[in-house]
Each structure stands twice: as C-alpha cells, then as structure tokens.
XYZ file of C-alpha atoms in Angstrom:
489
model
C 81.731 94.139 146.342
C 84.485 92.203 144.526
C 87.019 93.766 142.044
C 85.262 91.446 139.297
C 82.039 92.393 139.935
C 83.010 96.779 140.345
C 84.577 96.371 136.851
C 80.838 94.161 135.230
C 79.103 97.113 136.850
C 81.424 100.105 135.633
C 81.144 98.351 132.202
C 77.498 98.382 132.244
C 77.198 101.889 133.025
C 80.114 102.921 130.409
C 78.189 100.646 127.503
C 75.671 103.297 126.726
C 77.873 106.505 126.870
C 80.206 104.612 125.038
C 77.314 104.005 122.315
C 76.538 107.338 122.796
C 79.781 108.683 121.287
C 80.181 106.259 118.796
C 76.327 107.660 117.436
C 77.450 111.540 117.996
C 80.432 110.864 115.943
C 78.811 109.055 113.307
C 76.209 111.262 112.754
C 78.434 114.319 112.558
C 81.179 112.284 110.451
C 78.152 111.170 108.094
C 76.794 115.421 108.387
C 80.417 116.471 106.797
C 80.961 114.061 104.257
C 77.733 115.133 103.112
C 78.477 118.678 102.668
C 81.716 117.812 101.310
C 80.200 115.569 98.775
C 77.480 118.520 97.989
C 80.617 120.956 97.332
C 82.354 119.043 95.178
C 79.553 117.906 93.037
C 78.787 121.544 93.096
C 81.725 122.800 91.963
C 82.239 119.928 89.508
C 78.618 121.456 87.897
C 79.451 124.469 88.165
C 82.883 124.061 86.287
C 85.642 125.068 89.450
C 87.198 121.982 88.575
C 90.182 123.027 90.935
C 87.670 123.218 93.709
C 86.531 119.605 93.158
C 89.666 118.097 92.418
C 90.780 119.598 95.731
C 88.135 118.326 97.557
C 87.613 115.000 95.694
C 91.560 114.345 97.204
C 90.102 113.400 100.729
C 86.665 111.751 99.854
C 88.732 108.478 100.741
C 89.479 109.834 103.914
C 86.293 111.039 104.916
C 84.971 107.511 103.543
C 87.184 105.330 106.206
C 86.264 107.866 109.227
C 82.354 107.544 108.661
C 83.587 103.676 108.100
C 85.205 103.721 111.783
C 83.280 106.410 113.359
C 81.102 103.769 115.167
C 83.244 101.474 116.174
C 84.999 100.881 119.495
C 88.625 101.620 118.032
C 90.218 104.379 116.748
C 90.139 105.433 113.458
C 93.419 105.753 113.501
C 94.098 101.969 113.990
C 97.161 101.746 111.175
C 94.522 99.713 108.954
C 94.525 98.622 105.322
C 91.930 101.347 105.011
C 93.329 103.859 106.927
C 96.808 103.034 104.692
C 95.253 103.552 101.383
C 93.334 106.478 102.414
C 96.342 108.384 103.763
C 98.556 107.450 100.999
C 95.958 108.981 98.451
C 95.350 111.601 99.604
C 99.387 112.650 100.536
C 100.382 111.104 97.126
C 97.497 113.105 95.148
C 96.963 115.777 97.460
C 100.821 116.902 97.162
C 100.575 116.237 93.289
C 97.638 118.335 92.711
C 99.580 121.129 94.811
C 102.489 120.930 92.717
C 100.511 121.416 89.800
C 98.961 124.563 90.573
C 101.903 125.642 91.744
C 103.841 124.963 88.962
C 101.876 126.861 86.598
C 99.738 124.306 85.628
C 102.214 121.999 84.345
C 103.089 117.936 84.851
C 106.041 115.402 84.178
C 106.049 114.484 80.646
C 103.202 117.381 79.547
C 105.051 120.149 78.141
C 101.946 122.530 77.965
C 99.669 123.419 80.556
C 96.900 121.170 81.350
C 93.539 122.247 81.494
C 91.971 121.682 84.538
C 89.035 119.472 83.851
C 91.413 116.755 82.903
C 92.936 116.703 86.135
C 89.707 116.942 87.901
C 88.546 114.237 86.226
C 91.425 111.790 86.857
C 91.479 112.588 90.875
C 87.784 112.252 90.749
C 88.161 108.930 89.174
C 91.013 107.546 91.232
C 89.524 109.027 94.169
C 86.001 106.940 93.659
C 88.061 103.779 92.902
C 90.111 104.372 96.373
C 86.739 104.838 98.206
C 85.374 101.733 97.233
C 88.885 100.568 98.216
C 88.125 101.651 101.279
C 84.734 100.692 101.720
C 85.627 96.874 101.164
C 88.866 97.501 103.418
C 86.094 98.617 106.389
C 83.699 96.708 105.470
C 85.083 92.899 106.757
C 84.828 91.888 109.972
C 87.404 93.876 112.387
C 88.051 93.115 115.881
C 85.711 94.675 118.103
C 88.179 95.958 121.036
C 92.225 96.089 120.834
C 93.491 93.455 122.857
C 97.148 93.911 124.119
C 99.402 90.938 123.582
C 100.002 89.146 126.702
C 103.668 89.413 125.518
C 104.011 93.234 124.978
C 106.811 94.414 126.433
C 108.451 91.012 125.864
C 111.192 89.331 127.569
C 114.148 86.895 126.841
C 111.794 83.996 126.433
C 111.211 85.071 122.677
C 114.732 83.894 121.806
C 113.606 83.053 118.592
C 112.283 86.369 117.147
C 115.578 87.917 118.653
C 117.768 85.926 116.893
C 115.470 86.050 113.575
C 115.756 89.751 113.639
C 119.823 90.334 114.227
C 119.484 87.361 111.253
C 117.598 89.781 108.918
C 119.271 92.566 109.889
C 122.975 90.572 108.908
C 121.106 89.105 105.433
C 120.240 92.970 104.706
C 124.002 94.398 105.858
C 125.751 91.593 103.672
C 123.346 92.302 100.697
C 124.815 95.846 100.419
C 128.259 94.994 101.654
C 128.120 92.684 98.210
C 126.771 95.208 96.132
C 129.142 98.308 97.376
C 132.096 95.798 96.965
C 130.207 94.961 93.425
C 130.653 98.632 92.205
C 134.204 99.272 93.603
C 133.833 100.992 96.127
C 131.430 103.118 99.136
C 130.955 106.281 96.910
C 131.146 104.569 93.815
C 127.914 102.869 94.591
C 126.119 105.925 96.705
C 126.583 107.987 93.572
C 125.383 104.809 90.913
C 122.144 103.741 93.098
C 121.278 107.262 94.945
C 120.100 108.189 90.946
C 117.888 105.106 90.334
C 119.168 104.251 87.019
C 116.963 101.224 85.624
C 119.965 100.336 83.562
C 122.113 100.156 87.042
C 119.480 98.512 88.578
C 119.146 95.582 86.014
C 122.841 95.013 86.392
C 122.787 94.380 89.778
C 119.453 92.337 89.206
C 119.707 88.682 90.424
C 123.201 88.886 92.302
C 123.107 87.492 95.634
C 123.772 91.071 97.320
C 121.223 93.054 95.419
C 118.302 89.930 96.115
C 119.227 89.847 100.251
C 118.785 93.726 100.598
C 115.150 94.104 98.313
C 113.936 90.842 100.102
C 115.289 91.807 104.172
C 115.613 95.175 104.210
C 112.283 96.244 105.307
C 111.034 93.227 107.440
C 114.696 93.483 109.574
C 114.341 97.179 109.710
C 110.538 96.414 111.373
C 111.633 93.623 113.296
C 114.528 95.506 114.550
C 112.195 98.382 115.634
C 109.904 95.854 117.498
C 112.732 94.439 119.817
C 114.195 98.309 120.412
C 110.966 99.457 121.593
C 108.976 95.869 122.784
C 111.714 93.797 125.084
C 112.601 95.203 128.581
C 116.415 93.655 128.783
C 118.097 97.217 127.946
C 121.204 95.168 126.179
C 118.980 93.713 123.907
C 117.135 97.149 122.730
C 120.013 98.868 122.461
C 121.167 96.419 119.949
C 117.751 96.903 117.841
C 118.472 100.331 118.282
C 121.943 100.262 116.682
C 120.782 97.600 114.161
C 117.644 99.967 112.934
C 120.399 102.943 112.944
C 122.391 100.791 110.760
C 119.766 99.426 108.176
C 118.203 103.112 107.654
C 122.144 104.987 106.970
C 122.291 101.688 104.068
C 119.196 102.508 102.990
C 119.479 105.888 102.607
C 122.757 106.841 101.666
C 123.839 103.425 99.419
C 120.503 103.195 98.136
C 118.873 106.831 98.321
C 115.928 104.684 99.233
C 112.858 106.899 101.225
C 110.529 104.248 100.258
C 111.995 101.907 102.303
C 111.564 104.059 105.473
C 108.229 104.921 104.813
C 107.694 100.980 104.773
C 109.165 99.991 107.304
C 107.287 102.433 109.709
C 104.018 101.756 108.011
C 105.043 97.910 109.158
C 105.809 99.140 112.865
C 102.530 101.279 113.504
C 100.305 97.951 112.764
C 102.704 96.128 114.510
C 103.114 98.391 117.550
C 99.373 98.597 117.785
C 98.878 94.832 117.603
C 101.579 94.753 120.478
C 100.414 97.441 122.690
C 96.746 97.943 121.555
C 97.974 102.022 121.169
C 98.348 103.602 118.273
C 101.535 105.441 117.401
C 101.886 108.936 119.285
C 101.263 111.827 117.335
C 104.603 112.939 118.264
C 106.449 109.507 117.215
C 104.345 110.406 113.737
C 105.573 114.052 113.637
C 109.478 112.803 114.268
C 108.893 110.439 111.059
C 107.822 113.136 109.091
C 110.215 115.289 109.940
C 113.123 112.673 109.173
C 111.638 112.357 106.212
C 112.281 115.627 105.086
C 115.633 115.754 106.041
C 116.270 112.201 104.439
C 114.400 113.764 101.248
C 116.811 116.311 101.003
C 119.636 113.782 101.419
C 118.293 111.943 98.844
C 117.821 114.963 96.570
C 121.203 115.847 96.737
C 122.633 112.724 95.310
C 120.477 112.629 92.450
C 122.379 115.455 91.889
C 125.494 117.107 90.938
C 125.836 118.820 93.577
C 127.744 117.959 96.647
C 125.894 120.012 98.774
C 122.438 119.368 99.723
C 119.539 119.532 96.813
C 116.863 122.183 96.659
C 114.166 120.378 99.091
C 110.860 119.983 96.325
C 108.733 118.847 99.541
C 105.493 118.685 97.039
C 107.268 116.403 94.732
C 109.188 114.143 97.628
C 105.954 113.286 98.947
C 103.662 112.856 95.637
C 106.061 110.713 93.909
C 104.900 111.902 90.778
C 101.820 109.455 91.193
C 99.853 112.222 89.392
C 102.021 113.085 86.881
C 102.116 109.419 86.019
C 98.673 109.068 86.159
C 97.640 111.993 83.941
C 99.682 110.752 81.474
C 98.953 107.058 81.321
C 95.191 108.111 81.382
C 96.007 109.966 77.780
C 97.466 106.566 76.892
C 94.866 104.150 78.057
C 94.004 102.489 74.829
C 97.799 101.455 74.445
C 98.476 100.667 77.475
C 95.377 98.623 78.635
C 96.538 96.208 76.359
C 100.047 95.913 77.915
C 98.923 95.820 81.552
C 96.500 93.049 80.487
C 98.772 91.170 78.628
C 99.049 87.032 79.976
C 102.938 87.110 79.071
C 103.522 89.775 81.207
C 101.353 88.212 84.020
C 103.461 84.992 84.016
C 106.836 87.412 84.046
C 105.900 89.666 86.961
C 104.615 86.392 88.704
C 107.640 84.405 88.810
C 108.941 86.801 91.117
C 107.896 84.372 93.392
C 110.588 81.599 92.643
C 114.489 82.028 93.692
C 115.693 81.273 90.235
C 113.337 82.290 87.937
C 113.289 81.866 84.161
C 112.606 85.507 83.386
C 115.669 87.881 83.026
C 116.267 91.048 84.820
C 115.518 92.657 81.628
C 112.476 90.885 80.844
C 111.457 91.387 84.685
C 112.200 95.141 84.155
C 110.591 95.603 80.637
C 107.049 94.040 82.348
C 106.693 96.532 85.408
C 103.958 98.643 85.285
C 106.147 102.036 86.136
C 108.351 101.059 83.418
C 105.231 100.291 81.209
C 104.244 103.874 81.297
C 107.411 105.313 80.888
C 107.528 104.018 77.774
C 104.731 104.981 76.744
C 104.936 108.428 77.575
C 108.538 109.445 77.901
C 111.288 110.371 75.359
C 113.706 107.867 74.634
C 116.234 109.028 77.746
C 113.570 108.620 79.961
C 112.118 104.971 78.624
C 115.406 103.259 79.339
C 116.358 105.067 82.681
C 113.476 105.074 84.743
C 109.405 104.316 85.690
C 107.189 106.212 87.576
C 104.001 104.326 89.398
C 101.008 105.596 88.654
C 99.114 104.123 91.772
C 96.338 101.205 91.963
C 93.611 103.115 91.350
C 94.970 104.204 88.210
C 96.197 100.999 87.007
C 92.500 99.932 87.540
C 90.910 102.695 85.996
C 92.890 101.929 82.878
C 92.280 98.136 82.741
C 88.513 97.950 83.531
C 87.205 101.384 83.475
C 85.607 102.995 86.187
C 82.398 101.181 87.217
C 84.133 97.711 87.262
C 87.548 99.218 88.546
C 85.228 100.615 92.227
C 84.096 97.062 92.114
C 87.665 94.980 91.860
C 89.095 97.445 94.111
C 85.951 97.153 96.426
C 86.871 93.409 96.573
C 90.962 93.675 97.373
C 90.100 96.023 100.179
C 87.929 93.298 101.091
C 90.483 90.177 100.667
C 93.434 92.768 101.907
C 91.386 93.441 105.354
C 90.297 90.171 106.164
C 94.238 88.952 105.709
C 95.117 91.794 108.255
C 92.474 90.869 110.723
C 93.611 87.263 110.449
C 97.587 88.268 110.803
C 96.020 90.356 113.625
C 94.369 88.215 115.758
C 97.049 85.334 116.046
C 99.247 86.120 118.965
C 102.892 84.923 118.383
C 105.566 87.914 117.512
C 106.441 86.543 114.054
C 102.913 86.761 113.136
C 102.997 90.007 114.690
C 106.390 90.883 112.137
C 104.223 89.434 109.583
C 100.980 92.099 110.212
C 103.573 95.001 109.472
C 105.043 92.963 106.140
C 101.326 92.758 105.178
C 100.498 96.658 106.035
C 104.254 97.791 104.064
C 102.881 94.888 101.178
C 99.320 96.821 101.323
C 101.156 100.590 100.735
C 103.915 99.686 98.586
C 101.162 97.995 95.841
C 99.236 101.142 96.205
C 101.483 103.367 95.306
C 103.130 100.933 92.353
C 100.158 99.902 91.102
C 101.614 96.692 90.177
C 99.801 94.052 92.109
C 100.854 90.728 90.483
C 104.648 92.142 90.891
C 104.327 92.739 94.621
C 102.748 89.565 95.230
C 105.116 87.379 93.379
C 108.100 89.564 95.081
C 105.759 89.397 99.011
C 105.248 85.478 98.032
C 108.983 84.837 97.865
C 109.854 87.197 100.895
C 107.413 85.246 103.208
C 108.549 82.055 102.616
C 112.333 82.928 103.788
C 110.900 84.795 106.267
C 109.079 81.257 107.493
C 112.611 79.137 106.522
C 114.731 81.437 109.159
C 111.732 81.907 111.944
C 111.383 78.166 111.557
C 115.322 77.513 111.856
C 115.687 79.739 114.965
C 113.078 78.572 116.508
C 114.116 75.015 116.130
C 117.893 75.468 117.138
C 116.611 77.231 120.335
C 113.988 74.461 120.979
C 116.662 71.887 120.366
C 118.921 73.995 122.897
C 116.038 73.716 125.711
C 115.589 69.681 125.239
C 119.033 69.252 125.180
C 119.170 71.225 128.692
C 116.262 69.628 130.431
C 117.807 66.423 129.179
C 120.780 67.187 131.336
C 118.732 68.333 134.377
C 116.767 65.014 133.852
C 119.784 63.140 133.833
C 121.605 64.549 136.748
C-alpha cells in the first residue's frame, strides 16, 4: 500500500473518533454553561448579587468554548472571539476583584457602592460581549489550520525583511523626535510615563509623536515574526535586538503596557496563521509575567518615587474598565447624547487623513475616555486624563441593552469574517496584517471608541501598504535588473 493511500485510510478511521470528541466536548461544554447559567440566575433571584456578578464575568468565555467545542481547532485559536472574551473577563474580572477588595469602593465613587449596581452593569456588559461573541463564532471559520508553506521562512521574503527593520526605524525616529522635543531622555520618561492629556495634545500632530502611535505596534509584531519565523540566524537576531529595542521605548519613554499587550495579541494570530500552533502555554506565562514586572516599571514613574511603585496587580490589569463603566452608566442620559453626537463622528473619523482639519484639542475633547472623564471627574481629572469604559459599555449606553446584544452581535460578525479573510490569504504582509487586525479588534474593546480606532487603523494600513509596496518594488526592480545582466552576458 502507497504512502497516499495509508494516510486516506488512517483518515477514515480517525474521522469518527475525531467526531467523537468534538460531540463529548460539546455536550459537556454545553452541561457547564448550563449550570453556570442556573447559578447565576439563581443567585441574581435570590439577591447574592456578588455571586452573579462573579459568575456573570466568564459567561463570554464559556459562550466562545461551547462556540468552538465542535470544531476541528482549538479553542484557543487567538480569534476575534477568543480576544474579546479573554479581555472581558481579565478587564472585569480584575475590576470586580478590586472592588471587593477595596471595601466596596470605585474610581470617581466616593461611597461604597451597593452591590446590585455592579451586578447589574457586569451582567449587562457581559450579555452584550456574549452576543459579541456569538457573531464573532458564528461566521464561517476555516475548518483545519493549514501551515503556511512559508513558515519558517527564508531570504526569499526580502521584502517583509526590509519592511520590518523600516517600521522598526519609523518607530525609533518617532521617539528620538519626541525625547529631543522635550529636552532631553528623562525629561520625557518622567512627562509621558504619567499620561498627561495636556502633554499628550502638545506633542499631538508632530512628526515624532504620529511615526511612534502609527509603527510602533505593527514593527514590534513584524519584528517578532522575522525573530522567531526566518531560519538565517543573522537575520533573527536582528528582529531580536529590534523587538528588544521597540519594547525598552515603549516602556520606559512612553510607560506604554498597552502597547505590549498589542503587539503580542498581533503575534499569537500571526504565529498561528504561520505555524498552524497556537502560542505555548509557557510563551503565554513569560508574557504575563513581563507584564508584571513592566507594570511595576510603569507604576513607578507615575510616581514620585524613584524606586519601584507599589505593584496594584488588580488595577494594572482591569484598567479601570469598571470603574469607568459604573460611572458612565450613572451618567447615561448625558452622555448618550455626546457619544451619539454627528460632530463628534466626523472628528474622531478624520483620523483617517494625514493632515486633518480637526485639532489635537478638538481630536482629544471627542474621545470617548475623555468623554467620560468629564462627565464624571473633578475638574483635575477632566483636563488630565480618560479612562475607557470598554465596547460593551459604550453600547449599552447608546442603544440600550436589547439593541446593544444585537449591534455587537453584528461587529463580531463583520470583525470575524475580516480575520478569516486576512487569514486565509497566504503572503507574510497579509499575515502582519491578521495580527494589526487582532491588536485593532482588542484595543477597540477595551476603548470603546470604535469610529476613533478605525479612522486611526484606516490611516495605519494604508502606510503600511505604501512601504510593503515600495520594498517590494525596489527588490523586484533589483531581480530584473539582475536577470537582465545574466540575459545579457
């Protein structure tokens, strides 16, 4: 018997066990989120509203693993869904901690807060994140990861080599120009490790402050992809050093975890695209654990202190999404109208140009975080900062719940069917694009600010396609030019 026809037969015999599983597991995934549903209705009835906020936290969770339970890929396939139902639950799940551990007590809510209201807000958010989820699962997918034919790439993807060191130089220059802006290396660490909205409006449109928000995260991805995906060991060092380099910018000049947390979002999707693995658990543990550390780097210069800051672990990895949600949702009424507002549509939206009619003050006065802040916060806080209150809040607070499930059923619709497009092409720099789209996907969950992240992701892709499409021609011109010379001789 042929090796083709051993590997038809093995497949035939592996088809039912293989359907087999998939049943087991969906049954029994299907079993639990039914009990889990019964205990949280339960305790919502019979008034342990700490109980069912605490379980209502991973009903998005438990919605994308019955979702994926009978399929032929992991459910750990670095998804749209799987993104949104992680990030909830961390974001909210952390949040919630804090707040019983802080004696019942939020940002911007002096007094303690009962706990009904807080029940009621994660059970809201977390039914508008499971529809989220639902639509995100619920478009066609891939039925079996494919590895690229190009994993583990070699020299011949000149292009996407020189791309990345490109991005990675655009990013390096940004902040050169924006340390050199303030005077000086510490001068700036100290300025934009606090995130002052006043500092950041002043550095708002300059040439070095526009290169690092717009290349930062794709070179810090596309760096990762040609340290771990190329075998010529010259070459991956050089992503290695060039990812080194990008994270120390990020998080000492900037005091920027966000941009981490992006960037490896980006890599998983684009590492399991590559590879058809998904990222080790241990790989995932090593991020987290960096991410403490860089927390507590980042704590310390918001502070006075030289030494490193008091590590709030519960607040580093909510965000303050619920604090900012609980108090926008005792602010709806006021702020539905601003979030809805056309004007501020139109300013968020031009984003998308290079030279944009709308001021850095106009851009910063229309943000959603800011929005709320404003709303909510003393005077101090208005004109210093924003805090995001997350998607599912934003929706819950323009549409209410019954139509928010549905809108937010429909982008995890749209948002999965643009990832299993991205996914399914098989060049790197749509590859580099799949982990923009996955860091795009997070980012606008966590913000809340959809029309802002898609004006800013708009703009970002189209340089991204202007340098791709410049490397690739200059090395394409560089091969003619050489066959022309073989021809010739």
């Amino acid at each position: 018997m042929s090796n083709e026809a051993r590997t038809v037969a093995f497949a035939r015999k592996a088809g039912p066990m293989v359907n087999q599983r998939q049943n087991v597991a969906f049954t029994t995934a299907v079993l639990v989120a039914s009990v889990h549903l019964l205990v949280t209705l339960i305790a919502w009835l019979g008034q342990a509203y700490d109980v069912a906020a605490g379980c209502a936290v991973f009903i998005p969770l438990i919605v994308h693993f019955i979702s994926w339970s009978n399929r032929d890929r992991s459910w750990l396939v670095p998804s749209p869904s799987l993104v949104v139902a992680a990030a909830y639950t961390v974001f909210f799940g952390a949040g919630l901690i804090k707040y019983w551990t802080d004696d019942r007590r939020l940002l911007f809510r002096i007094l303690q807060i009962p706990a009904q209201e807080v029940a009621f807000v994660v059970g809201a958010t977390a039914v508008i994140t499971s529809f989220f989820v639902a639509g995100a699962s619920s478009s066609r997918n891939h039925s079996a990861p494919v590895p690229r034919a190009h994993a583990f790439c070699t020299l011949k993807e000149r292009p996407f080599i020189a791309m990345s060191f490109v991005l990675c130089a655009l990013a390096s220059a940004g902040a050169g120009m924006v340390v050199a802006g303030f005077g000086g290396l510490s001068v700036a660490a100290d300025a934009l490790g606090r995130h002052d909205r006043t500092t950041g409006i002043s550095i708002a449109g300059t040439f070095g402050s526009s290169a690092w928000s717009i290349f930062a995260v794709p070179a810090l991805i596309s760096a990762s992809v040609v340290a771990v995906a190329f075998k010529h060991r010259f070459v991956g060092y050089l992503g290695i050093f060039a990812m080194v380099s990008i994270s120390t910018i990020a998080l000492y000049i900037f005091g920027s975890r966000l941009t981490l947390v992006l960037a490896f979002a980006g890599f998983a999707a684009v590492y399991y695209s590559l590879t058809g693995r998904v990222v080790s658990s241990r790989v995932v543990y090593a991020a987290f654990a960096f991410l403490l550390v860089a927390s507590s780097f980042v704590v310390s210069i918001r502070s006075d202190d030289d030494k490193f800051g008091d590590l709030d672990l519960l607040g580093s990895l909510s965000y303050a999404v619920l604090d900012a949600s609980m108090a926008a949702n005792g602010h709806s009424d006021e702020l539905q109208a601003d979030f809805a507002s056309a004007s501020r549509a139109v300013t968020v939206l031009s984003t998308a140009l290079p030279n944009s009619s709308s001021s850095a003050l106009e851009l910063s006065e229309a943000r959603v975080d800011v929005l709320v802040v404003q709303k909510i916060g003393n005077e101090a806080q208005a004109t210093s900062s924003g805090i995001p209150p997350s998607l599912p809040t934003f929706l819950l607070i323009m549409a209410g719940l019954p139509l928010a499930s549905l809108l937010a059923f429909g982008l995890g619709l749209v948002q999965s069917t643009a990832a299993n497009f991205l996914f399914s092409r098989r060049s790197l720099f749509s590859n580099l694009m799949l982990g923009l789209f996955t860091a795009f996907v997070l980012n606008s969950f966590k913000g809340g600010d959809l029309l802002l992240d898609v004006g800013s992701e708009i703009r970002r892709w189209v340089y991204m396609a202007i340098i791709y499409g410049a490397c690739w021609l200059a090395f394409a011109r560089r091969q003619n030019n050489k066959a022309q010379g073989v021809f010739h001789e």
